[in-house]
PDB file of C-alpha atoms in Angstrom:
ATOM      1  CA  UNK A   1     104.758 117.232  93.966  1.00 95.00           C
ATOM      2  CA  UNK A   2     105.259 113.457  93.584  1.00 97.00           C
ATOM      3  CA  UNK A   3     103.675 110.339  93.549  1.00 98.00           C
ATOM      4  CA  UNK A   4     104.727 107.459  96.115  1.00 98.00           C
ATOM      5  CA  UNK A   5     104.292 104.306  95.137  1.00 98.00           C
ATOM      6  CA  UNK A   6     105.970 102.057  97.852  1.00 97.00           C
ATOM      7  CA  UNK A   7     106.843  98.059  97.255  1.00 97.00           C
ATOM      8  CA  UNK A   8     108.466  96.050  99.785  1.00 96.00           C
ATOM      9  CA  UNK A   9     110.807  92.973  99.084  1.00 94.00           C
ATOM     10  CA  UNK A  10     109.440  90.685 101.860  1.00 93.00           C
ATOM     11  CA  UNK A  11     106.107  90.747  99.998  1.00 96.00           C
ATOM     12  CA  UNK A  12     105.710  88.986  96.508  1.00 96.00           C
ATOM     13  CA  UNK A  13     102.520  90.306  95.630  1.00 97.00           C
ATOM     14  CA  UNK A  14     104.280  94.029  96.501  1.00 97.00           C
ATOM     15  CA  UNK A  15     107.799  93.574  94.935  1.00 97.00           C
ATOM     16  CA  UNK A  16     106.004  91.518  91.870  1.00 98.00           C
ATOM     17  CA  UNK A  17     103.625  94.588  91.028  1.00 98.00           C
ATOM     18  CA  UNK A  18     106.966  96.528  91.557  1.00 98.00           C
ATOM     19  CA  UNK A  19     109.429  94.789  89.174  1.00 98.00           C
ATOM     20  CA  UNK A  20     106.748  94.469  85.996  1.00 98.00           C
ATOM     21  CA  UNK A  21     106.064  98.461  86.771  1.00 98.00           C
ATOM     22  CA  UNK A  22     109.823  99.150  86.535  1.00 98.00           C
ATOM     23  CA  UNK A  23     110.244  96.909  83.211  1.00 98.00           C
ATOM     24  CA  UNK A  24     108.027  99.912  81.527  1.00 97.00           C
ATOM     25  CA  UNK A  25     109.614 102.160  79.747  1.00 96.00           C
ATOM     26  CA  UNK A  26     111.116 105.794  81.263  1.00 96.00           C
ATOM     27  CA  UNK A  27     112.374 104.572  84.731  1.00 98.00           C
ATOM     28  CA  UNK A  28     116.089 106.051  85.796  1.00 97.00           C
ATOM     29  CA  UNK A  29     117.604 105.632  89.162  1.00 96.00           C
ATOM     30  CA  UNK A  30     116.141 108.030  92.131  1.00 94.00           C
ATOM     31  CA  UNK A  31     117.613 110.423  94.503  1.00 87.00           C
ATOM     32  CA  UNK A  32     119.371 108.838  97.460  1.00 79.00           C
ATOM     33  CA  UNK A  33     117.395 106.728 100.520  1.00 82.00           C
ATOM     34  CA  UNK A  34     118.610 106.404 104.048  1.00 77.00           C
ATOM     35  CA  UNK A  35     117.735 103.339 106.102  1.00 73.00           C
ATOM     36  CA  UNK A  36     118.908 101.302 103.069  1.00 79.00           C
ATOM     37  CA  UNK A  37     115.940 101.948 100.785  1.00 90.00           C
ATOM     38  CA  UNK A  38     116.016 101.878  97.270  1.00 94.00           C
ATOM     39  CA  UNK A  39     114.117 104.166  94.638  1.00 96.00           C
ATOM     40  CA  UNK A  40     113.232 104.715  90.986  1.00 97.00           C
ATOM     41  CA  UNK A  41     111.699 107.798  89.024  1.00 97.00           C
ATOM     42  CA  UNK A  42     109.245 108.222  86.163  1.00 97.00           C
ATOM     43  CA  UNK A  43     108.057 111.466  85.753  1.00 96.00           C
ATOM     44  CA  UNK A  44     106.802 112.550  88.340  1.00 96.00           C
ATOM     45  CA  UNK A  45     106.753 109.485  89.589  1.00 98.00           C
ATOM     46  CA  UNK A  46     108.480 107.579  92.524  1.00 98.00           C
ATOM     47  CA  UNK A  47     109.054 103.767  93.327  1.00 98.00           C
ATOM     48  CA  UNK A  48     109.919 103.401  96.752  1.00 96.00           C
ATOM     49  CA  UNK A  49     111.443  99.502  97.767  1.00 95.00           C
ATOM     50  CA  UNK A  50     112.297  98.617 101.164  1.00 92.00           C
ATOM     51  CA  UNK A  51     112.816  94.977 102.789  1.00 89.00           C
ATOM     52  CA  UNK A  52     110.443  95.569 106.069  1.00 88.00           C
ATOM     53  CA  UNK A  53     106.578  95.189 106.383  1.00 90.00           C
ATOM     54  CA  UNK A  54     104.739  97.984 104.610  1.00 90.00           C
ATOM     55  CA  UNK A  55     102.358  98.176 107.707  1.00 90.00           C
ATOM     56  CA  UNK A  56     105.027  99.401 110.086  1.00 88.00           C
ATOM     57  CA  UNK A  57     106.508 101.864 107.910  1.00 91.00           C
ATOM     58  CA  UNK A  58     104.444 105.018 109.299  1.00 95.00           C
ATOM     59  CA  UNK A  59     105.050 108.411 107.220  1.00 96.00           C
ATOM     60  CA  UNK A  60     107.142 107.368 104.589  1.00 95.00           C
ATOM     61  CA  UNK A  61     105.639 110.599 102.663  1.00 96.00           C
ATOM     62  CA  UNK A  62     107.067 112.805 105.706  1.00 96.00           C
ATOM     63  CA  UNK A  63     110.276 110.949 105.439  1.00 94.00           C
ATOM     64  CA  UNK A  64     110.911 110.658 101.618  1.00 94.00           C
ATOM     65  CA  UNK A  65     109.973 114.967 101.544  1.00 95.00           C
ATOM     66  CA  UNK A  66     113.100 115.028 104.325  1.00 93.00           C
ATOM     67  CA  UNK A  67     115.464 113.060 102.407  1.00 92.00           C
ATOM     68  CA  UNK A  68     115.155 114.741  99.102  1.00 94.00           C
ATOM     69  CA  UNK A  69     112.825 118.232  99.180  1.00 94.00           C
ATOM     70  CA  UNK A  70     110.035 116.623  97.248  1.00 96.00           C
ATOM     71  CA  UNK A  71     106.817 117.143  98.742  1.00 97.00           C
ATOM     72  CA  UNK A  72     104.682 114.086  98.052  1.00 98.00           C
ATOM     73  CA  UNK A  73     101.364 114.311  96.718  1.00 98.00           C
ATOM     74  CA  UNK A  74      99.647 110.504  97.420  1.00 98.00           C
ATOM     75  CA  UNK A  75     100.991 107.371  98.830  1.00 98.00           C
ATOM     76  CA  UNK A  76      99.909 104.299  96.715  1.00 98.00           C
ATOM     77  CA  UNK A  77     101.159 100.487  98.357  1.00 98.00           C
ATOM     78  CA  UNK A  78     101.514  97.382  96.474  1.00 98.00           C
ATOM     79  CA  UNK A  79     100.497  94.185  99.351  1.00 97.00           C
ATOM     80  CA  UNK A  80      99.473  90.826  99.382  1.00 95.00           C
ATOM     81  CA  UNK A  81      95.986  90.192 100.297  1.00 92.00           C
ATOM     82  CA  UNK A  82      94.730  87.628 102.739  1.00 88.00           C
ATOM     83  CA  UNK A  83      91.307  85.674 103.079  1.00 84.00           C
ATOM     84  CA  UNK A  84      89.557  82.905 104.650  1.00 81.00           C
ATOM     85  CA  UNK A  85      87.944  82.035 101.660  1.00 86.00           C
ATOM     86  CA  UNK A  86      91.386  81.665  99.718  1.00 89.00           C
ATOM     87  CA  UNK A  87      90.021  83.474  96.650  1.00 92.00           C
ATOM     88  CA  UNK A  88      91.827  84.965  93.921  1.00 96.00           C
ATOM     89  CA  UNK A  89      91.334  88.848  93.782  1.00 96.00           C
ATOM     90  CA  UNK A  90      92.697  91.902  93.273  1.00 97.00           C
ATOM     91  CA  UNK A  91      91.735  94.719  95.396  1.00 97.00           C
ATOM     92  CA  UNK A  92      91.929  98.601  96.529  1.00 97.00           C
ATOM     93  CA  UNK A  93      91.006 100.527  99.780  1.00 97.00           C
ATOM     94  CA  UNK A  94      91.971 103.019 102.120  1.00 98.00           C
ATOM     95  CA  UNK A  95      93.679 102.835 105.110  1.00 97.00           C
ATOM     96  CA  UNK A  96      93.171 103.356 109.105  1.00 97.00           C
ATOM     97  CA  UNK A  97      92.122 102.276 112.441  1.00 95.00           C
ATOM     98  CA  UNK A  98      89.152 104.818 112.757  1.00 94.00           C
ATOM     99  CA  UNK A  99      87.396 102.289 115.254  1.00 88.00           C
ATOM    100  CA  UNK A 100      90.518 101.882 117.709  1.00 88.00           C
ATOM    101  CA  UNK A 101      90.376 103.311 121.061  1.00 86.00           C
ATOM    102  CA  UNK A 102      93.827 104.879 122.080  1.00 87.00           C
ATOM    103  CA  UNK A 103      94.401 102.382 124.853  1.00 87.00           C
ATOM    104  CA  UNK A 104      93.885  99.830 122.182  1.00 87.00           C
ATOM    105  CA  UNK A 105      96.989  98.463 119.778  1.00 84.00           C
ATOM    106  CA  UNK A 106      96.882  97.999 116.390  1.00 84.00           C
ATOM    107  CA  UNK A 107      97.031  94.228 115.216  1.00 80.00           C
ATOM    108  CA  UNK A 108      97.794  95.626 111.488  1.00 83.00           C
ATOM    109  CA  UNK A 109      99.691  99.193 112.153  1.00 86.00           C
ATOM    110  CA  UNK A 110      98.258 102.463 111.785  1.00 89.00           C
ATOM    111  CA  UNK A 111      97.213 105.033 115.050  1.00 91.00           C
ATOM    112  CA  UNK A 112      94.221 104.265 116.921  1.00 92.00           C
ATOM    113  CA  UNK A 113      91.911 106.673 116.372  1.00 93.00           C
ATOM    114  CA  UNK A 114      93.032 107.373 112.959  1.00 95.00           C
ATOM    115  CA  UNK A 115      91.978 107.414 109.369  1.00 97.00           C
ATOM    116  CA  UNK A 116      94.560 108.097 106.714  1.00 97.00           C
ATOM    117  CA  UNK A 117      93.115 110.627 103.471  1.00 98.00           C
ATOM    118  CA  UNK A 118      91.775 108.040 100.830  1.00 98.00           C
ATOM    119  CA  UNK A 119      93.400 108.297  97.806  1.00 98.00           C
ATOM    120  CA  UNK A 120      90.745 109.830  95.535  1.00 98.00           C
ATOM    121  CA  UNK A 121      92.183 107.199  92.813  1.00 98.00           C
ATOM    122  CA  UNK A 122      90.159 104.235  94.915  1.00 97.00           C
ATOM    123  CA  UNK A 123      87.125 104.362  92.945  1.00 97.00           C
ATOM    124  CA  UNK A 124      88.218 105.566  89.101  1.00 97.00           C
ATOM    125  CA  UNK A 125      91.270 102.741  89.668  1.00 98.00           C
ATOM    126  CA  UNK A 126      88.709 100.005  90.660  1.00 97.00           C
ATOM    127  CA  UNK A 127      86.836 100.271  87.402  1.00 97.00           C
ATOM    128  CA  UNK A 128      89.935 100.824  85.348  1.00 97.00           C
ATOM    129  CA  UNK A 129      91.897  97.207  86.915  1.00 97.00           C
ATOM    130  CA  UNK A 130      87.980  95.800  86.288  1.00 97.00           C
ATOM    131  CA  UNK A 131      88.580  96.775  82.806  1.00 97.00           C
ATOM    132  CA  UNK A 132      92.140  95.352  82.409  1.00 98.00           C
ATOM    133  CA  UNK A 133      91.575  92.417  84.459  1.00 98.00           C
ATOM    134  CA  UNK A 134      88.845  91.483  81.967  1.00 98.00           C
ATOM    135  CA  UNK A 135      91.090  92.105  78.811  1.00 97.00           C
ATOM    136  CA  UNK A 136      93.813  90.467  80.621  1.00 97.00           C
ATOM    137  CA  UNK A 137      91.750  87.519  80.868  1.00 97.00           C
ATOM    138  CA  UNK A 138      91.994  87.221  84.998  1.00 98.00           C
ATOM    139  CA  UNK A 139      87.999  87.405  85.242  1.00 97.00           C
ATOM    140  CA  UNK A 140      86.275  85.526  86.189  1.00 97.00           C
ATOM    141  CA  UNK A 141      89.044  83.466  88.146  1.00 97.00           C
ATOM    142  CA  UNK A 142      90.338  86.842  89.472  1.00 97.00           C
ATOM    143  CA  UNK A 143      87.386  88.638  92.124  1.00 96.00           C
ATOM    144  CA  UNK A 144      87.746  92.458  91.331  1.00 96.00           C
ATOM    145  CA  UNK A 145      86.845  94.245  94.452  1.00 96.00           C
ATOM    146  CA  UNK A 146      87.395  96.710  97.220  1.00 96.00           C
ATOM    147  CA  UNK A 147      87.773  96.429 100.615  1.00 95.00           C
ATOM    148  CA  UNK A 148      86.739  98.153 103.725  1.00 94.00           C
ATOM    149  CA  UNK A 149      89.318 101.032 105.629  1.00 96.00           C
ATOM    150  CA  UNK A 150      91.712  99.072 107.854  1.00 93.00           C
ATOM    151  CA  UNK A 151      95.110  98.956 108.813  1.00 92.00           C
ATOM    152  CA  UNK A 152      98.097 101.312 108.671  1.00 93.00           C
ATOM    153  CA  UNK A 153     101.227 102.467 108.339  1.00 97.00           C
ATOM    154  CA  UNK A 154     100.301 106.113 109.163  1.00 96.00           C
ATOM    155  CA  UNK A 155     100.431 108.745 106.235  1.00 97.00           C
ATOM    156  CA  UNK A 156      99.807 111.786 106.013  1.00 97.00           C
ATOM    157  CA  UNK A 157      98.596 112.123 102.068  1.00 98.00           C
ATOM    158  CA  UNK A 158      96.024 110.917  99.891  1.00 98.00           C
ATOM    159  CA  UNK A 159      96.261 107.159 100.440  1.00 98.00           C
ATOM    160  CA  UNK A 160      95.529 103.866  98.758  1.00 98.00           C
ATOM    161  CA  UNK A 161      96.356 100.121  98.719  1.00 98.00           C
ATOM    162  CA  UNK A 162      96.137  97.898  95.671  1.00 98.00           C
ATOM    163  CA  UNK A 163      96.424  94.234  96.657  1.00 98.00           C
ATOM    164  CA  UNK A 164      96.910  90.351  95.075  1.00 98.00           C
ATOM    165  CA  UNK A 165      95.191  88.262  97.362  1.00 94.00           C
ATOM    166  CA  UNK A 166      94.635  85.905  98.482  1.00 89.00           C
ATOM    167  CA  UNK A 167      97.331  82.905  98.724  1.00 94.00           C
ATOM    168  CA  UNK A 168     101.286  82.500  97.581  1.00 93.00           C
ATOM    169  CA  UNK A 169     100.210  80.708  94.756  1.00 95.00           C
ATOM    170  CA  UNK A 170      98.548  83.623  93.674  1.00 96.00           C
ATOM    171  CA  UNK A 171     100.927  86.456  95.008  1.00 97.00           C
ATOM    172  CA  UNK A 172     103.303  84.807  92.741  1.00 97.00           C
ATOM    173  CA  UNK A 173     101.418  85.365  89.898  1.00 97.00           C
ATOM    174  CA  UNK A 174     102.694  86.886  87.100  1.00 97.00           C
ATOM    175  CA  UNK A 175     100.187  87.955  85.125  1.00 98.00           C
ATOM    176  CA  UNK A 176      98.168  89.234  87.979  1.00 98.00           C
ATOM    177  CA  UNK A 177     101.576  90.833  88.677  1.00 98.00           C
ATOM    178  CA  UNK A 178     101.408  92.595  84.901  1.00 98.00           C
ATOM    179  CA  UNK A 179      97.838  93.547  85.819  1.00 98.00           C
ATOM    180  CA  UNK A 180      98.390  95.790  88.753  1.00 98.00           C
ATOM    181  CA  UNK A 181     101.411  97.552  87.033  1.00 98.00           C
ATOM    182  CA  UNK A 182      99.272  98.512  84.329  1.00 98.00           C
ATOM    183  CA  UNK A 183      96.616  99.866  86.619  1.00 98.00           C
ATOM    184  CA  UNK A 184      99.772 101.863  87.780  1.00 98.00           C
ATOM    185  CA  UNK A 185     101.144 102.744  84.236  1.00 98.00           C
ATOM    186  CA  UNK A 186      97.465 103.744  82.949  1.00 97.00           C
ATOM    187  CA  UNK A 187      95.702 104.958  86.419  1.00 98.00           C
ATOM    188  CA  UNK A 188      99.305 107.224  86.656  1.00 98.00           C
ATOM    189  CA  UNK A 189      99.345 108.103  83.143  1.00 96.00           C
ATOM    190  CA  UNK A 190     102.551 106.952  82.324  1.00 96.00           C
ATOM    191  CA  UNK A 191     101.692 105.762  78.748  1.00 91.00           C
ATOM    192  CA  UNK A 192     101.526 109.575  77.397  1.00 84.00           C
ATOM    193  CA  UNK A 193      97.673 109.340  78.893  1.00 80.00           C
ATOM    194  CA  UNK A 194      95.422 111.117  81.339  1.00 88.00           C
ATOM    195  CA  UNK A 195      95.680 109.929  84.618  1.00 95.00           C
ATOM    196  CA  UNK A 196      92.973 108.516  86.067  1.00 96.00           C
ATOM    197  CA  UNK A 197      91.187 109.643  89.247  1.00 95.00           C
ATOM    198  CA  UNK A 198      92.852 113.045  89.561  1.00 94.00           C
ATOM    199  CA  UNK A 199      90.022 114.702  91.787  1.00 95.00           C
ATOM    200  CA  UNK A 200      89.708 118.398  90.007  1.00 89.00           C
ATOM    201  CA  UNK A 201      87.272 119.261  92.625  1.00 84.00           C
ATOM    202  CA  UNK A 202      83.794 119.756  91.337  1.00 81.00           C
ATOM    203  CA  UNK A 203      81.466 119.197  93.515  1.00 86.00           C
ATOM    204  CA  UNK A 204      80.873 115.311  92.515  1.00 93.00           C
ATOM    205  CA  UNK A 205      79.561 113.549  94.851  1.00 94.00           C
ATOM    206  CA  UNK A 206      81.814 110.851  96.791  1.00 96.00           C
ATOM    207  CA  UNK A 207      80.843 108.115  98.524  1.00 96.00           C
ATOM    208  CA  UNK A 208      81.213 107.670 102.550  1.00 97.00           C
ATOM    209  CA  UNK A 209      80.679 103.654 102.908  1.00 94.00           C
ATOM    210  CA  UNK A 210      78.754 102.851 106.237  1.00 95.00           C
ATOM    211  CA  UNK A 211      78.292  99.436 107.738  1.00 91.00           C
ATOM    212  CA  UNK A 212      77.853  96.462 105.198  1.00 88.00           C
ATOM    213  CA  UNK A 213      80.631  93.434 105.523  1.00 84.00           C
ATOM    214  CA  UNK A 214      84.859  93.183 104.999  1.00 84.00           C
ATOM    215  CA  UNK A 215      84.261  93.680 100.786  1.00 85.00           C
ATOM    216  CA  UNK A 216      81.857  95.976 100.996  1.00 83.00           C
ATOM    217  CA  UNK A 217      79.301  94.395  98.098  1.00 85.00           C
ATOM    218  CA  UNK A 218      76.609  97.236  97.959  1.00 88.00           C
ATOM    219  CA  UNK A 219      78.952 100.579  98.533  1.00 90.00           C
ATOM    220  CA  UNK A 220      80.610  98.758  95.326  1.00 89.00           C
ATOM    221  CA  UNK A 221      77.388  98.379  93.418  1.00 90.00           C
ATOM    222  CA  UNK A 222      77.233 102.013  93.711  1.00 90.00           C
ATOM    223  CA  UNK A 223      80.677 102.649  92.594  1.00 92.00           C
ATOM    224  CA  UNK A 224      80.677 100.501  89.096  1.00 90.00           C
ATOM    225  CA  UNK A 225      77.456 101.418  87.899  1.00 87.00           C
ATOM    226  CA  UNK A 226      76.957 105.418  89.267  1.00 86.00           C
ATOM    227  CA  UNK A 227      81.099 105.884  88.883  1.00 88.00           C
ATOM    228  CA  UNK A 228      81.055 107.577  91.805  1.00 94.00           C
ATOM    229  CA  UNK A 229      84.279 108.665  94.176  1.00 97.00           C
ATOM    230  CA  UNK A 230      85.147 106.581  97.096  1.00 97.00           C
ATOM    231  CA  UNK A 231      86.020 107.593 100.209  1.00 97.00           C
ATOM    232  CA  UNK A 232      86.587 105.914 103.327  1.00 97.00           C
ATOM    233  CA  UNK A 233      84.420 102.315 104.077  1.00 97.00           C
ATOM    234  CA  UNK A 234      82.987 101.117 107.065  1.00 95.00           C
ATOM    235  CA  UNK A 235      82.109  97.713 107.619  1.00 92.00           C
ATOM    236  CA  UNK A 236      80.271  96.633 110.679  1.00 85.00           C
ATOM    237  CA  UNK A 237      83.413  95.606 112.284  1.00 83.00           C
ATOM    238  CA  UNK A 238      84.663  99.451 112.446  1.00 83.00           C
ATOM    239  CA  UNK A 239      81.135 100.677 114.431  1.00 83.00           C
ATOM    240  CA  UNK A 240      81.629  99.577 117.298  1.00 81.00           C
ATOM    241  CA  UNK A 241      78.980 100.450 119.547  1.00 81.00           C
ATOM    242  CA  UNK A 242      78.091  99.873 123.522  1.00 80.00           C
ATOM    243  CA  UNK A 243      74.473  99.899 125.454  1.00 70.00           C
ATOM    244  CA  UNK A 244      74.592 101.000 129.108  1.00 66.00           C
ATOM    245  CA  UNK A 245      73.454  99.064 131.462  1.00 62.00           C
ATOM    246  CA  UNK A 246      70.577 101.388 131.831  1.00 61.00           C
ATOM    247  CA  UNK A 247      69.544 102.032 128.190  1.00 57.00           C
ATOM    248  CA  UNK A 248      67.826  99.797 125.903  1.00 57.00           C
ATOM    249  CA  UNK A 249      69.465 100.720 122.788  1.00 53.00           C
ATOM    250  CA  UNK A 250      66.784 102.269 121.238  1.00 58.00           C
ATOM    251  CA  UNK A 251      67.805 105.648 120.739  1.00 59.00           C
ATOM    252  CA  UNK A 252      70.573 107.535 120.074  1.00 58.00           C
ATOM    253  CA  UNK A 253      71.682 108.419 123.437  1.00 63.00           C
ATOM    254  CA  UNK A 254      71.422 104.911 124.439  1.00 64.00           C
ATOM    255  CA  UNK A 255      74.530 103.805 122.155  1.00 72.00           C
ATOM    256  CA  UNK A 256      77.781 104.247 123.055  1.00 79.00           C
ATOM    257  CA  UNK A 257      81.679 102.709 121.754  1.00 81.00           C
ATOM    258  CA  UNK A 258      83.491 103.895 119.491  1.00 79.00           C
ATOM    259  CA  UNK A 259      81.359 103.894 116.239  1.00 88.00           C
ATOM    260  CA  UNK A 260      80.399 107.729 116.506  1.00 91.00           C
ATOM    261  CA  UNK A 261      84.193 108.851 116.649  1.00 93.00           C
ATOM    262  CA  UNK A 262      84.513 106.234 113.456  1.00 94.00           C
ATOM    263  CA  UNK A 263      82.292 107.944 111.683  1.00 95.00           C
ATOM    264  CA  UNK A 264      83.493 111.219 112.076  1.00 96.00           C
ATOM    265  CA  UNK A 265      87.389 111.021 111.743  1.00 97.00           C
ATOM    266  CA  UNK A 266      86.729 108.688 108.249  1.00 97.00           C
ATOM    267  CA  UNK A 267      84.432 111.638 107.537  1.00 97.00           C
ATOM    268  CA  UNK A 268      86.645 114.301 108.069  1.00 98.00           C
ATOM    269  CA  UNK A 269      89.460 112.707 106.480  1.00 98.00           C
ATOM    270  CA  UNK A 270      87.365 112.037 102.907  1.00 98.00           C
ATOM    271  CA  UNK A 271      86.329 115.634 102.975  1.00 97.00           C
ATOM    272  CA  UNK A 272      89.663 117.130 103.259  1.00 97.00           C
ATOM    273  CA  UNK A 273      91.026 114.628 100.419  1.00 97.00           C
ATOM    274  CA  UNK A 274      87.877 115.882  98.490  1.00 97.00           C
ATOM    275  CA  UNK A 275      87.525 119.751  98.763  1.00 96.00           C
ATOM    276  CA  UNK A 276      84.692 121.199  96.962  1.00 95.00           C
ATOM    277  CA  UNK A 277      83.259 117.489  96.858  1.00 96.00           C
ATOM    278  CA  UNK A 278      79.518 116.047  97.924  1.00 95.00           C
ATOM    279  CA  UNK A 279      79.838 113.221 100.549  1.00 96.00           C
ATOM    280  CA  UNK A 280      76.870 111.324 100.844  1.00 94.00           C
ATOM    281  CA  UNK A 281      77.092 108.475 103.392  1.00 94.00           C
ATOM    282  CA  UNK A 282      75.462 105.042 101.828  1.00 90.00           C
ATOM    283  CA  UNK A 283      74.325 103.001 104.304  1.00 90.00           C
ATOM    284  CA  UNK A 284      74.397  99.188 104.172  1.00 84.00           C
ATOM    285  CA  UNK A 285      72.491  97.733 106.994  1.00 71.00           C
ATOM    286  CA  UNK A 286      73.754  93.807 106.557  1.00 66.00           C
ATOM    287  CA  UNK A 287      76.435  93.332 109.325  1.00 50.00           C
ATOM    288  CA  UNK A 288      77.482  90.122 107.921  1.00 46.00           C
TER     289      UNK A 288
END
C-alpha cells in the first residue's frame, strides 16, 4: 500500500509544497504515468504532478492502482486556498459534496451526494503544522486552521487537503511552501520518524463536526485542546433543510432538504475510515 500525495503545476501553492517536498532527501523517479503525469517515490511514498485542476481529477487512487499494481492507501492534495477575508493561512479538511442533490452540479467537483473517507491524518496533522508553523515563525501572520468538508475530485481512500491560502502573494510563499512539506516529511514519517495520525483503531473517539461556520472555530477548539480525531465537518451551509408548506418547523417531521442525507453519508464515510473508532457528533449551533 502507498501513499498519494498529488500536486498540480497550474497551482503554486500545490506545485510549491511539491518541489520543497521533493528537495528532501530519498526521492528517485516513479513508475510510469499515462495522460502525461509525472511521479516520484519515497518509501512508500508517492508524488503525483499533473498540469490540470486537482478538483476535476476524480479517482486518481483507482487510476494510479491501474497503471502500476499499487493499491493506494490515502490520497493527500496540496491546493491553494481562497477567502474573502484575504488572510494568510494554512489549512486541512476533507472532501465532498454531502449536501448536493443529484440533479444538482458541483461548482467545485466531487459527486453530489457524496462524501469522500477523511483522511484520519486531518486532526494529528493540524496540531503538528500548528507546531511547525510556530517554530517556523509563520504565526501569528499565518491563521492555522481547518476547514469544513467541501469539494471534490472523487476518491475512493482516506482523503485530505492541506492548503496555502489565501492570495498569490501568499501561494508564492516560500517559506509557507517549506512549512507544508515538512508537515508532509514529519506527518509521513519520512525523517526516520513515526508517522503521524496512523489510526491503529482503538476505540478513540473521533469527532463528527455538525453545523458551526466555513472554519469551523468550535469543532477546532475541541481538536487542539482534547487531540481528538477528525472526521468529516459540517458547516451550516452543508444542512440544508426545507419546511412544507404545511409544517411549522418545529419538529422533526416538519424539516425536510437535504441536511438528513448530509448527515448520514459524512457519517458513514468517517466510520468506515475509522473502524473500531467512537464518533461523537459535536454540535455547533452558530450558523454564521
Amino acid at each position: 500500500m502507498v501513499v498519494l500525495v498529488v500536486a498540480t503545476a497550474s497551482d503554486p501553492a500545490s506545485i510549491g509544497p511539491a518541489a520543497a517536498f521533493l528537495a528532501m532527501p530519498g526521492w528517485s523517479p516513479g513508475p510510469p504515468i499515462p495522460e502525461g503525469m509525472e511521479s516520484f517515490t519515497n518509501g512508500d511514498v508517492r508524488l503525483l504532478k499533473h498540469e490540470r485542476s486537482i478538483i476535476a481529477e476524480d479517482d486518481l487512487d483507482n487510476r494510479w492502482q491501474a497503471a502500476t499494481g499499487e493499491a493506494v492507501s490515502e490520497v493527500i492534495f496540496l491546493s491553494k486556498h481562497t477567502a474573502v477575508s484575504n488572510r494568510p493561512a494554512l489549512t486541512v479538511h476533507p472532501i465532498g459534496v454531502p449536501h448536493l442533490r443529484e440533479d444538482e452540479t458541483p461548482p467545485q467537483g466531487g459527486r453530489p451526494g457524496w462524501a469522500a473517507l477523511p483522511n484520519p491524518r486531518i486532526g494529528p496533522w493540524l496540531r503538528l503544522m500548528q507546531k511547525i508553523a510556530v517554530d517556523q515563525g509563520l504565526v501569528p501572520e499565518f491563521e492555522i486552521t481547518l476547514e469544513a468538508t467541501h469539494h471534490g475530485p472523487v476518491t475512493n481512500t482516506p482523503t485530505m487537503f492541506v492548503e496555502i491560502g489565501s492570495t498569490e502573494e501568499y501561494w508564492c510563499r516560500q517559506d509557507a511552501a517549506q512549512a507544508i512539506a515538512l508537515v508532509l516529511w514529519k506527518g509521513l514519517g519520512l525523517d526516520e520518524g513515526n508517522t503521524v495520525g496512523s489510526w491503529q483503531g482503538n476505540s478513540e473517539k473521533v469527532l463528527l463536526g455538525i453545523g458551526g461556520g466555513h472554519y469551523a472555530p468550535r469543532h477546532m477548539d475541541i481538536v487542539i485542546k482534547d487531540g481528538i480525531w477528525v472526521g468529516h465537518l459540517l458547516s451550516g451551509y452543508s444542512l440544508p433543510m426545507e419546511v412544507s408548506p404545511q409544517g411549522n418547523g418545529k419538529s422533526y417531521s416538519d424539516v425536510g432538504g437535504m441536511w438528513k442525507h448530509s448527515i448520514k453519508v459524512s457519517y458513514d464515510a468517517t466510520k468506515a475510515a475509522f473502524p473500531g473508532g467512537q464518533v461523537i457528533a459535536h454540535l455547533d449551533q452558530n450558523q454564521q
